[in-house]
Amino acid sequence: MSAPPSYRSTVSALAFGQIICWAALYYAFSSFVLPMQRALGWSKPALMGAFTVGLALWGATSYAVGAAIDRGRGRAVMGFGAALAGAGFLLWSRVDSLPMLYLTWALLGAAMAMTLYEPAFNVLTKRFPDRYVRGITTLTLVGGFASTLSFPACAWLMAWCGWRGALAVVGALLLLVVAPLHTWALRGTPQHAVPHARPDAAADSTLHDALRERSFWLLTASFTFYSFAAAALWAHLMPAFAAKGRSEAQALAVVVWFGPAQVLGRLLHYVFGRRITPRVLGLAVLGGLPVSLAIFALADHTLALLVFALLFGFANGLVTIVRGSLVPDYFGREHVGRISGAMSGIALLARAAAPLATAWLLLALPGYREMLLVLSAVGVAALVAFALAERPARS
């Protein structure tokens, strides 16, 4: 039997898979909202409901995916996840009814749980226990360009072969390229994939301890508000630009800066992060969200819109790092999986509800400007909750 791929080959393959999977499964939906609405005549809330179903299934299946990886089935999870994503896009390209669209996004939501970041992080941690941190950093750096790839690629594909053809091309890429690549990259067991002995950490908080801490609930509220506002923006991004009277090309000239800003934020953190505490970084990141959304709501000048893209991308690139570093800093490392899972479960529900909730909100508001200001206020609430969440004292 041939030797398993090297560390570098595995990380490179998974990084390629991450940028394609994030571009397709998370960022592409907004690009297809208006073409589908024109072609099929469905309302915006009905379309956003499909994305909500996908996000809800992502959250609902995440625990089962993690358990499967813990049992050594990471290769099957990531290979099947990419294949399921490809099949879902092919099915999406044929939808002619709302129930079929919702079923498609239920499948794509499960595929999200099997492919986007967390399963790749967990697989790397198990396969390369001494080198996984740099591998995870590489995945987030490469994945940060997914939004930069997604919007122009979707626009080009739709101009070339229509929205149905574009979906079919993406499905074929996932099914015929990414799925086999995942399967190849994770074959065999590297020689050094041995479990680490965990040190005793009697002073660390259990989940039961954390649930009794005020800071746990404030942090949960903060990340839930952030998830809601960010997910709502991603789902309504292209329609919001259209409401400003911007053409698709003008919108793309702005949104392509999300990816570089995300990557810049992660690079700066990689270089200088040891000098900044997670709390200080969190205050800066969470402060960037409401400011960027307010700029997007009120500004019409291209320069101001570029400032929005850079500020939002910078904050969005660092928020995962903030949460990942703050939870063990506040509650210890021994039970970080359970504590983080409890926090993320609530945030995932908010993220799932955001596209549909804001679509209905639009029916009660004059337009996207007002909706974006509401989301900016949600961002302020996230910042306030974070600022009030002080580090608990542990014995």
mmCIF file of C-alpha atoms in Angstrom:
data_model
loop_
_atom_site.group_PDB
_atom_site.id
_atom_site.type_symbol
_atom_site.label_atom_id
_atom_site.label_comp_id
_atom_site.label_asym_id
_atom_site.label_seq_id
_atom_site.Cartn_x
_atom_site.Cartn_y
_atom_site.Cartn_z
ATOM 1 C CA MET A 1 0.000 0.000 0.000
ATOM 2 C CA SER A 2 1.328 3.453 -0.895
ATOM 3 C CA ALA A 3 2.279 5.838 1.896
ATOM 4 C CA PRO A 4 -0.290 8.448 2.939
ATOM 5 C CA PRO A 5 0.181 11.963 1.534
ATOM 6 C CA SER A 6 2.675 14.199 3.293
ATOM 7 C CA TYR A 7 1.669 16.957 5.684
ATOM 8 C CA ARG A 8 2.176 19.604 3.021
ATOM 9 C CA SER A 9 0.203 17.672 0.398
ATOM 10 C CA THR A 10 -2.668 17.042 2.790
ATOM 11 C CA VAL A 11 -2.871 20.675 3.888
ATOM 12 C CA SER A 12 -2.652 21.900 0.276
ATOM 13 C CA ALA A 13 -5.437 19.569 -0.857
ATOM 14 C CA LEU A 14 -7.707 20.497 2.037
ATOM 15 C CA ALA A 15 -6.998 24.203 1.500
ATOM 16 C CA PHE A 16 -8.086 23.911 -2.133
ATOM 17 C CA GLY A 17 -11.195 22.075 -0.996
ATOM 18 C CA GLN A 18 -11.965 24.768 1.583
ATOM 19 C CA ILE A 19 -11.862 27.654 -0.855
ATOM 20 C CA ILE A 20 -14.133 25.818 -3.325
ATOM 21 C CA CYS A 21 -16.556 24.557 -0.677
ATOM 22 C CA TRP A 22 -16.862 27.923 1.083
ATOM 23 C CA ALA A 23 -17.264 29.767 -2.246
ATOM 24 C CA ALA A 24 -19.999 27.368 -3.349
ATOM 25 C CA LEU A 25 -21.874 26.391 -0.208
ATOM 26 C CA TYR A 26 -21.824 29.603 1.802
ATOM 27 C CA TYR A 27 -21.166 32.598 -0.420
ATOM 28 C CA ALA A 28 -22.801 31.676 -3.727
ATOM 29 C CA PHE A 29 -26.427 31.749 -2.603
ATOM 30 C CA SER A 30 -26.709 35.537 -2.690
ATOM 31 C CA SER A 31 -25.593 35.599 -6.339
ATOM 32 C CA PHE A 32 -28.490 33.346 -7.394
ATOM 33 C CA VAL A 33 -31.322 35.085 -5.496
ATOM 34 C CA LEU A 34 -32.239 37.672 -8.145
ATOM 35 C CA PRO A 35 -31.839 35.348 -11.188
ATOM 36 C CA MET A 36 -34.044 32.725 -9.513
ATOM 37 C CA GLN A 37 -36.591 35.335 -8.500
ATOM 38 C CA ARG A 38 -36.816 36.608 -12.080
ATOM 39 C CA ALA A 39 -37.003 33.130 -13.590
ATOM 40 C CA LEU A 40 -39.334 31.407 -11.131
ATOM 41 C CA GLY A 41 -41.340 34.291 -9.664
ATOM 42 C CA TRP A 42 -40.868 33.226 -6.047
ATOM 43 C CA SER A 43 -40.773 35.835 -3.285
ATOM 44 C CA LYS A 44 -37.555 36.811 -1.565
ATOM 45 C CA PRO A 45 -38.694 35.409 1.818
ATOM 46 C CA ALA A 46 -39.485 32.076 0.139
ATOM 47 C CA LEU A 47 -36.018 31.940 -1.416
ATOM 48 C CA MET A 48 -34.276 32.993 1.786
ATOM 49 C CA GLY A 49 -36.165 30.243 3.595
ATOM 50 C CA ALA A 50 -34.191 27.681 1.612
ATOM 51 C CA PHE A 51 -30.877 29.143 2.801
ATOM 52 C CA THR A 52 -32.261 29.160 6.335
ATOM 53 C CA VAL A 53 -33.020 25.444 6.038
ATOM 54 C CA GLY A 54 -29.441 24.849 4.912
ATOM 55 C CA LEU A 55 -27.939 26.780 7.815
ATOM 56 C CA ALA A 56 -30.236 25.002 10.283
ATOM 57 C CA LEU A 57 -29.195 21.561 8.970
ATOM 58 C CA TRP A 58 -25.556 22.658 9.197
ATOM 59 C CA GLY A 59 -25.999 23.268 12.901
ATOM 60 C CA ALA A 60 -28.167 20.209 13.501
ATOM 61 C CA THR A 61 -25.684 17.777 11.935
ATOM 62 C CA SER A 62 -22.429 19.282 13.254
ATOM 63 C CA TYR A 63 -22.316 17.147 16.397
ATOM 64 C CA ALA A 64 -22.837 13.899 14.454
ATOM 65 C CA VAL A 65 -20.077 14.914 12.028
ATOM 66 C CA GLY A 66 -17.652 15.604 14.864
ATOM 67 C CA ALA A 67 -18.492 12.283 16.505
ATOM 68 C CA ALA A 68 -17.815 10.437 13.246
ATOM 69 C CA ILE A 69 -14.414 12.118 12.912
ATOM 70 C CA ASP A 70 -13.606 11.182 16.516
ATOM 71 C CA ARG A 71 -14.289 7.559 15.517
ATOM 72 C CA GLY A 72 -11.679 7.820 12.756
ATOM 73 C CA ARG A 73 -14.016 8.391 9.818
ATOM 74 C CA GLY A 74 -12.691 11.786 8.746
ATOM 75 C CA ARG A 75 -11.827 10.593 5.246
ATOM 76 C CA ALA A 76 -15.339 9.279 4.654
ATOM 77 C CA VAL A 77 -16.920 12.404 6.147
ATOM 78 C CA MET A 78 -15.018 14.898 3.990
ATOM 79 C CA GLY A 79 -15.102 12.816 0.822
ATOM 80 C CA PHE A 80 -18.826 12.101 1.097
ATOM 81 C CA GLY A 81 -19.512 15.688 2.190
ATOM 82 C CA ALA A 82 -17.998 17.125 -1.003
ATOM 83 C CA ALA A 83 -19.835 14.515 -3.110
ATOM 84 C CA LEU A 84 -23.112 15.377 -1.361
ATOM 85 C CA ALA A 85 -22.452 19.073 -2.046
ATOM 86 C CA GLY A 86 -21.903 18.316 -5.732
ATOM 87 C CA ALA A 87 -25.098 16.273 -5.936
ATOM 88 C CA GLY A 88 -26.959 19.076 -4.158
ATOM 89 C CA PHE A 89 -25.820 21.673 -6.686
ATOM 90 C CA LEU A 90 -26.805 19.423 -9.582
ATOM 91 C CA LEU A 91 -30.228 18.998 -7.990
ATOM 92 C CA TRP A 92 -30.448 22.775 -7.408
ATOM 93 C CA SER A 93 -29.836 23.351 -11.112
ATOM 94 C CA ARG A 94 -33.049 21.390 -11.841
ATOM 95 C CA VAL A 95 -35.394 22.862 -9.224
ATOM 96 C CA ASP A 96 -38.873 23.815 -10.397
ATOM 97 C CA SER A 97 -40.759 23.941 -7.081
ATOM 98 C CA LEU A 98 -40.173 25.358 -3.605
ATOM 99 C CA PRO A 99 -40.318 21.944 -1.858
ATOM 100 C CA MET A 100 -37.576 20.714 -4.210
ATOM 101 C CA LEU A 101 -35.479 23.803 -3.445
ATOM 102 C CA TYR A 102 -35.883 23.301 0.307
ATOM 103 C CA LEU A 103 -34.964 19.610 0.025
ATOM 104 C CA THR A 104 -31.888 20.596 -1.967
ATOM 105 C CA TRP A 105 -30.755 23.017 0.707
ATOM 106 C CA ALA A 106 -31.346 20.452 3.434
ATOM 107 C CA LEU A 107 -28.790 18.275 1.622
ATOM 108 C CA LEU A 108 -26.435 21.215 1.140
ATOM 109 C CA GLY A 109 -26.716 22.102 4.841
ATOM 110 C CA ALA A 110 -25.547 18.615 5.790
ATOM 111 C CA ALA A 111 -22.728 18.991 3.261
ATOM 112 C CA MET A 112 -21.685 22.255 4.976
ATOM 113 C CA ALA A 113 -21.280 20.423 8.273
ATOM 114 C CA MET A 114 -19.102 17.795 6.572
ATOM 115 C CA THR A 115 -16.813 20.154 4.650
ATOM 116 C CA LEU A 116 -16.547 23.697 6.059
ATOM 117 C CA TYR A 117 -13.591 24.422 8.382
ATOM 118 C CA GLU A 118 -14.476 22.447 11.534
ATOM 119 C CA PRO A 119 -14.208 18.925 10.065
ATOM 120 C CA ALA A 120 -10.998 19.889 8.262
ATOM 121 C CA PHE A 121 -9.588 21.360 11.499
ATOM 122 C CA ASN A 122 -10.487 18.208 13.437
ATOM 123 C CA VAL A 123 -9.014 15.890 10.816
ATOM 124 C CA LEU A 124 -5.740 17.838 10.743
ATOM 125 C CA THR A 125 -5.566 17.804 14.539
ATOM 126 C CA LYS A 126 -5.868 14.014 14.595
ATOM 127 C CA ARG A 127 -3.546 13.295 11.678
ATOM 128 C CA PHE A 128 -0.806 15.766 12.589
ATOM 129 C CA PRO A 129 -0.993 16.344 16.374
ATOM 130 C CA ASP A 130 2.338 18.204 16.438
ATOM 131 C CA ARG A 131 1.735 20.438 13.411
ATOM 132 C CA TYR A 132 -1.986 21.053 13.190
ATOM 133 C CA VAL A 133 -1.924 24.701 14.345
ATOM 134 C CA ARG A 134 0.007 25.905 11.308
ATOM 135 C CA GLY A 135 -2.182 23.738 9.087
ATOM 136 C CA ILE A 136 -5.359 25.310 10.476
ATOM 137 C CA THR A 137 -3.866 28.763 9.971
ATOM 138 C CA THR A 138 -3.138 27.877 6.350
ATOM 139 C CA LEU A 139 -6.720 26.698 5.785
ATOM 140 C CA THR A 140 -8.171 29.925 7.193
ATOM 141 C CA LEU A 141 -5.785 32.057 5.149
ATOM 142 C CA VAL A 142 -6.682 30.297 1.901
ATOM 143 C CA GLY A 143 -10.366 30.042 2.784
ATOM 144 C CA GLY A 144 -10.433 33.798 3.289
ATOM 145 C CA PHE A 145 -10.336 34.227 -0.490
ATOM 146 C CA ALA A 146 -13.545 32.227 -0.990
ATOM 147 C CA SER A 147 -15.799 35.284 -1.141
ATOM 148 C CA THR A 148 -13.388 36.964 -3.560
ATOM 149 C CA LEU A 149 -13.644 33.909 -5.813
ATOM 150 C CA SER A 150 -17.354 33.227 -5.406
ATOM 151 C CA PHE A 151 -19.050 36.429 -6.555
ATOM 152 C CA PRO A 152 -17.124 37.053 -9.806
ATOM 153 C CA ALA A 153 -17.019 33.325 -10.635
ATOM 154 C CA CYS A 154 -20.788 33.015 -10.251
ATOM 155 C CA ALA A 155 -21.330 36.152 -12.342
ATOM 156 C CA TRP A 156 -19.038 34.842 -15.096
ATOM 157 C CA LEU A 157 -20.651 31.400 -15.115
ATOM 158 C CA MET A 158 -24.175 32.845 -15.252
ATOM 159 C CA ALA A 159 -23.180 35.136 -18.134
ATOM 160 C CA TRP A 160 -21.742 32.110 -19.947
ATOM 161 C CA CYS A 161 -24.404 29.453 -19.368
ATOM 162 C CA GLY A 162 -27.248 30.924 -17.304
ATOM 163 C CA TRP A 163 -27.992 30.371 -13.640
ATOM 164 C CA ARG A 164 -28.979 26.723 -14.051
ATOM 165 C CA GLY A 165 -25.864 25.961 -16.063
ATOM 166 C CA ALA A 166 -23.694 27.767 -13.508
ATOM 167 C CA LEU A 167 -25.083 25.609 -10.714
ATOM 168 C CA ALA A 168 -24.435 22.467 -12.746
ATOM 169 C CA VAL A 169 -20.807 23.479 -13.369
ATOM 170 C CA VAL A 170 -20.229 24.092 -9.644
ATOM 171 C CA GLY A 171 -21.840 20.739 -8.839
ATOM 172 C CA ALA A 172 -19.568 18.941 -11.286
ATOM 173 C CA LEU A 173 -16.498 20.632 -9.788
ATOM 174 C CA LEU A 174 -17.439 19.525 -6.282
ATOM 175 C CA LEU A 175 -18.375 16.007 -7.317
ATOM 176 C CA LEU A 176 -15.553 15.251 -9.750
ATOM 177 C CA VAL A 177 -12.655 17.269 -8.316
ATOM 178 C CA VAL A 178 -13.087 18.171 -4.640
ATOM 179 C CA ALA A 179 -14.590 14.858 -3.446
ATOM 180 C CA PRO A 180 -11.811 12.713 -4.972
ATOM 181 C CA LEU A 181 -9.207 15.200 -3.718
ATOM 182 C CA HIS A 182 -10.480 14.915 -0.144
ATOM 183 C CA THR A 183 -10.520 11.140 -0.414
ATOM 184 C CA TRP A 184 -6.954 11.082 -1.740
ATOM 185 C CA ALA A 185 -5.579 13.558 0.803
ATOM 186 C CA LEU A 186 -6.922 11.639 3.800
ATOM 187 C CA ARG A 187 -6.057 8.081 2.809
ATOM 188 C CA GLY A 188 -3.983 5.987 5.189
ATOM 189 C CA THR A 189 -2.735 6.984 8.621
ATOM 190 C CA PRO A 190 0.369 9.166 9.000
ATOM 191 C CA GLN A 191 3.108 7.645 11.123
ATOM 192 C CA HIS A 192 2.893 10.348 13.790
ATOM 193 C CA ALA A 193 -0.904 10.416 14.118
ATOM 194 C CA VAL A 194 -0.931 9.366 17.752
ATOM 195 C CA PRO A 195 -3.125 10.831 20.477
ATOM 196 C CA HIS A 196 -1.669 13.331 22.924
ATOM 197 C CA ALA A 197 -1.980 12.795 26.630
ATOM 198 C CA ARG A 198 -4.074 15.582 28.132
ATOM 199 C CA PRO A 199 -2.696 17.260 31.276
ATOM 200 C CA ASP A 200 -4.767 17.427 34.422
ATOM 201 C CA ALA A 201 -6.796 20.616 34.578
ATOM 202 C CA ALA A 202 -8.872 20.398 37.747
ATOM 203 C CA ALA A 203 -9.302 24.173 37.899
ATOM 204 C CA ASP A 204 -10.859 24.370 34.430
ATOM 205 C CA SER A 205 -14.579 25.020 34.203
ATOM 206 C CA THR A 206 -16.912 22.207 33.262
ATOM 207 C CA LEU A 207 -19.924 22.999 31.100
ATOM 208 C CA HIS A 208 -22.028 22.989 34.266
ATOM 209 C CA ASP A 209 -19.662 25.540 35.823
ATOM 210 C CA ALA A 210 -19.694 27.701 32.709
ATOM 211 C CA LEU A 211 -23.487 27.752 32.534
ATOM 212 C CA ARG A 212 -23.523 29.391 35.970
ATOM 213 C CA GLU A 213 -21.180 32.170 34.851
ATOM 214 C CA ARG A 214 -22.585 35.522 33.716
ATOM 215 C CA SER A 215 -19.730 35.802 31.211
ATOM 216 C CA PHE A 216 -20.806 32.596 29.445
ATOM 217 C CA TRP A 217 -24.242 33.995 28.664
ATOM 218 C CA LEU A 218 -22.888 37.409 27.690
ATOM 219 C CA LEU A 219 -20.365 35.842 25.301
ATOM 220 C CA THR A 220 -23.072 33.575 23.908
ATOM 221 C CA ALA A 221 -25.299 36.597 23.316
ATOM 222 C CA SER A 222 -22.417 38.495 21.709
ATOM 223 C CA PHE A 223 -21.512 35.763 19.227
ATOM 224 C CA THR A 224 -25.196 35.057 18.539
ATOM 225 C CA PHE A 225 -25.863 38.697 17.641
ATOM 226 C CA TYR A 226 -22.743 38.738 15.470
ATOM 227 C CA SER A 227 -23.751 35.538 13.667
ATOM 228 C CA PHE A 228 -27.237 36.894 12.989
ATOM 229 C CA ALA A 229 -26.024 40.195 11.538
ATOM 230 C CA ALA A 230 -23.249 38.657 9.427
ATOM 231 C CA ALA A 231 -25.438 35.866 8.023
ATOM 232 C CA ALA A 232 -28.169 38.369 7.144
ATOM 233 C CA LEU A 233 -25.661 40.538 5.296
ATOM 234 C CA TRP A 234 -24.232 37.625 3.277
ATOM 235 C CA ALA A 235 -27.696 36.461 2.249
ATOM 236 C CA HIS A 236 -28.879 39.926 1.145
ATOM 237 C CA LEU A 237 -25.600 41.359 -0.116
ATOM 238 C CA MET A 238 -26.185 41.474 -3.871
ATOM 239 C CA PRO A 239 -29.848 42.577 -3.593
ATOM 240 C CA ALA A 240 -28.710 45.345 -1.209
ATOM 241 C CA PHE A 241 -26.263 46.628 -3.826
ATOM 242 C CA ALA A 242 -29.008 46.473 -6.457
ATOM 243 C CA ALA A 243 -31.227 48.565 -4.163
ATOM 244 C CA LYS A 244 -28.496 51.229 -4.185
ATOM 245 C CA GLY A 245 -28.716 51.343 -7.962
ATOM 246 C CA ARG A 246 -25.373 49.609 -8.406
ATOM 247 C CA SER A 247 -24.853 47.260 -11.308
ATOM 248 C CA GLU A 248 -23.566 43.753 -10.742
ATOM 249 C CA ALA A 249 -20.133 44.770 -12.021
ATOM 250 C CA GLN A 250 -20.017 47.742 -9.633
ATOM 251 C CA ALA A 251 -21.065 45.534 -6.726
ATOM 252 C CA LEU A 252 -18.413 42.950 -7.586
ATOM 253 C CA ALA A 253 -15.744 45.659 -7.663
ATOM 254 C CA VAL A 254 -16.522 46.221 -3.962
ATOM 255 C CA VAL A 255 -17.186 42.720 -2.642
ATOM 256 C CA VAL A 256 -13.998 41.241 -4.103
ATOM 257 C CA TRP A 257 -12.156 43.102 -1.312
ATOM 258 C CA PHE A 258 -13.795 41.010 1.419
ATOM 259 C CA GLY A 259 -11.385 38.127 0.893
ATOM 260 C CA PRO A 260 -8.116 40.107 0.902
ATOM 261 C CA ALA A 261 -9.273 42.011 4.005
ATOM 262 C CA GLN A 262 -10.068 38.733 5.792
ATOM 263 C CA VAL A 263 -6.684 37.303 4.879
ATOM 264 C CA LEU A 264 -4.874 40.514 5.908
ATOM 265 C CA GLY A 265 -6.541 40.373 9.309
ATOM 266 C CA ARG A 266 -5.493 36.757 9.799
ATOM 267 C CA LEU A 267 -1.945 37.444 8.629
ATOM 268 C CA LEU A 268 -1.579 40.371 11.022
ATOM 269 C CA HIS A 269 -2.896 38.236 13.840
ATOM 270 C CA TYR A 270 -0.462 35.465 12.926
ATOM 271 C CA VAL A 271 2.454 37.921 13.113
ATOM 272 C CA PHE A 272 1.413 40.165 15.988
ATOM 273 C CA GLY A 273 -1.316 38.175 17.753
ATOM 274 C CA ARG A 274 0.786 37.238 20.758
ATOM 275 C CA ARG A 275 0.971 40.907 21.730
ATOM 276 C CA ILE A 276 -2.810 41.336 21.846
ATOM 277 C CA THR A 277 -5.080 39.670 24.384
ATOM 278 C CA PRO A 278 -8.184 37.883 23.050
ATOM 279 C CA ARG A 279 -10.409 40.391 24.864
ATOM 280 C CA VAL A 280 -8.773 43.456 23.280
ATOM 281 C CA LEU A 281 -8.858 41.814 19.863
ATOM 282 C CA GLY A 282 -12.512 40.916 20.370
ATOM 283 C CA LEU A 283 -13.464 44.492 21.225
ATOM 284 C CA ALA A 284 -11.786 45.710 18.027
ATOM 285 C CA VAL A 285 -13.339 43.001 15.859
ATOM 286 C CA LEU A 286 -16.848 43.341 17.253
ATOM 287 C CA GLY A 287 -16.605 47.124 17.049
ATOM 288 C CA GLY A 288 -15.891 46.857 13.334
ATOM 289 C CA LEU A 289 -19.191 45.118 12.529
ATOM 290 C CA PRO A 290 -21.716 47.874 13.419
ATOM 291 C CA VAL A 291 -19.484 50.584 11.927
ATOM 292 C CA SER A 292 -19.121 48.728 8.627
ATOM 293 C CA LEU A 293 -22.869 48.015 8.403
ATOM 294 C CA ALA A 294 -23.722 51.655 9.126
ATOM 295 C CA ILE A 295 -21.329 52.755 6.362
ATOM 296 C CA PHE A 296 -22.955 50.323 3.927
ATOM 297 C CA ALA A 297 -26.422 51.557 4.901
ATOM 298 C CA LEU A 298 -25.718 55.279 4.555
ATOM 299 C CA ALA A 299 -22.971 55.571 1.940
ATOM 300 C CA ASP A 300 -23.343 55.746 -1.830
ATOM 301 C CA HIS A 301 -19.850 56.812 -2.815
ATOM 302 C CA THR A 302 -17.587 54.038 -4.079
ATOM 303 C CA LEU A 303 -14.740 54.939 -1.730
ATOM 304 C CA ALA A 304 -17.018 54.633 1.299
ATOM 305 C CA LEU A 305 -18.308 51.283 0.056
ATOM 306 C CA LEU A 306 -14.713 50.077 -0.251
ATOM 307 C CA VAL A 307 -14.123 51.120 3.364
ATOM 308 C CA PHE A 308 -17.178 49.032 4.304
ATOM 309 C CA ALA A 309 -15.804 46.004 2.450
ATOM 310 C CA LEU A 310 -12.356 46.283 4.020
ATOM 311 C CA LEU A 311 -13.649 46.869 7.556
ATOM 312 C CA PHE A 312 -16.254 44.102 7.411
ATOM 313 C CA GLY A 313 -13.819 41.659 5.805
ATOM 314 C CA PHE A 314 -11.153 42.445 8.397
ATOM 315 C CA ALA A 315 -13.563 41.842 11.288
ATOM 316 C CA ASN A 316 -15.119 38.756 9.727
ATOM 317 C CA GLY A 317 -11.700 37.222 9.196
ATOM 318 C CA LEU A 318 -10.820 37.472 12.882
ATOM 319 C CA VAL A 319 -14.070 36.680 14.682
ATOM 320 C CA THR A 320 -13.548 32.902 14.521
ATOM 321 C CA ILE A 321 -10.060 33.322 15.978
ATOM 322 C CA VAL A 322 -11.470 35.522 18.759
ATOM 323 C CA ARG A 323 -14.010 32.940 19.831
ATOM 324 C CA GLY A 324 -11.588 30.061 19.478
ATOM 325 C CA SER A 325 -9.010 31.736 21.724
ATOM 326 C CA LEU A 326 -11.338 33.458 24.187
ATOM 327 C CA VAL A 327 -13.309 30.393 25.324
ATOM 328 C CA PRO A 328 -10.250 28.476 26.616
ATOM 329 C CA ASP A 329 -8.841 31.707 28.059
ATOM 330 C CA TYR A 330 -12.033 32.285 30.058
ATOM 331 C CA PHE A 331 -12.997 28.720 30.966
ATOM 332 C CA GLY A 332 -9.876 26.587 30.495
ATOM 333 C CA ARG A 333 -9.063 23.914 27.930
ATOM 334 C CA GLU A 334 -10.235 20.693 29.583
ATOM 335 C CA HIS A 335 -13.899 21.051 28.560
ATOM 336 C CA VAL A 336 -13.554 23.590 25.749
ATOM 337 C CA GLY A 337 -15.344 21.371 23.218
ATOM 338 C CA ARG A 338 -18.526 21.116 25.260
ATOM 339 C CA ILE A 339 -18.501 24.788 26.239
ATOM 340 C CA SER A 340 -17.816 25.974 22.680
ATOM 341 C CA GLY A 341 -20.461 23.595 21.363
ATOM 342 C CA ALA A 342 -23.071 25.001 23.728
ATOM 343 C CA MET A 343 -22.241 28.532 22.591
ATOM 344 C CA SER A 344 -22.133 27.712 18.903
ATOM 345 C CA GLY A 345 -25.414 25.788 18.962
ATOM 346 C CA ILE A 346 -27.307 28.941 19.900
ATOM 347 C CA ALA A 347 -25.328 31.059 17.421
ATOM 348 C CA LEU A 348 -26.066 28.566 14.631
ATOM 349 C CA LEU A 349 -29.791 28.900 15.262
ATOM 350 C CA ALA A 350 -29.485 32.683 14.952
ATOM 351 C CA ARG A 351 -27.443 32.339 11.768
ATOM 352 C CA ALA A 352 -30.038 29.976 10.333
ATOM 353 C CA ALA A 353 -32.907 32.315 11.151
ATOM 354 C CA ALA A 354 -31.218 35.471 9.879
ATOM 355 C CA PRO A 355 -31.848 35.283 6.093
ATOM 356 C CA LEU A 356 -35.566 34.531 6.445
ATOM 357 C CA ALA A 357 -36.110 36.852 9.422
ATOM 358 C CA THR A 358 -34.559 39.807 7.608
ATOM 359 C CA ALA A 359 -36.467 38.983 4.423
ATOM 360 C CA TRP A 360 -39.690 39.306 6.409
ATOM 361 C CA LEU A 361 -38.318 42.416 8.121
ATOM 362 C CA LEU A 362 -37.869 44.005 4.713
ATOM 363 C CA LEU A 363 -41.619 43.773 4.194
ATOM 364 C CA ALA A 364 -42.141 46.057 7.210
ATOM 365 C CA LEU A 365 -39.326 48.516 6.430
ATOM 366 C CA PRO A 366 -38.967 51.103 3.655
ATOM 367 C CA GLY A 367 -35.915 49.343 2.176
ATOM 368 C CA TYR A 368 -32.433 47.940 2.552
ATOM 369 C CA ARG A 369 -30.986 51.096 4.110
ATOM 370 C CA GLU A 370 -33.241 50.713 7.126
ATOM 371 C CA MET A 371 -32.628 46.980 7.331
ATOM 372 C CA LEU A 372 -28.859 47.513 7.368
ATOM 373 C CA LEU A 373 -29.227 50.088 10.141
ATOM 374 C CA VAL A 374 -31.189 47.524 12.166
ATOM 375 C CA LEU A 375 -28.348 45.041 11.615
ATOM 376 C CA SER A 376 -25.868 47.706 12.705
ATOM 377 C CA ALA A 377 -27.834 48.064 15.952
ATOM 378 C CA VAL A 378 -27.629 44.278 16.399
ATOM 379 C CA GLY A 379 -23.857 44.645 15.978
ATOM 380 C CA VAL A 380 -23.790 47.288 18.722
ATOM 381 C CA ALA A 381 -25.633 44.847 21.003
ATOM 382 C CA ALA A 382 -22.957 42.226 20.250
ATOM 383 C CA LEU A 383 -20.200 44.683 21.176
ATOM 384 C CA VAL A 384 -21.900 45.739 24.433
ATOM 385 C CA ALA A 385 -22.471 42.129 25.510
ATOM 386 C CA PHE A 386 -18.832 41.292 24.778
ATOM 387 C CA ALA A 387 -17.563 44.321 26.709
ATOM 388 C CA LEU A 388 -19.615 43.294 29.750
ATOM 389 C CA ALA A 389 -18.317 39.699 29.677
ATOM 390 C CA GLU A 390 -15.421 39.791 32.125
ATOM 391 C CA ARG A 391 -13.093 36.852 32.610
ATOM 392 C CA PRO A 392 -14.464 34.659 35.423
ATOM 393 C CA ALA A 393 -12.269 33.809 38.385
ATOM 394 C CA ARG A 394 -11.352 30.083 38.452
ATOM 395 C CA SER A 395 -9.892 28.346 41.470
#
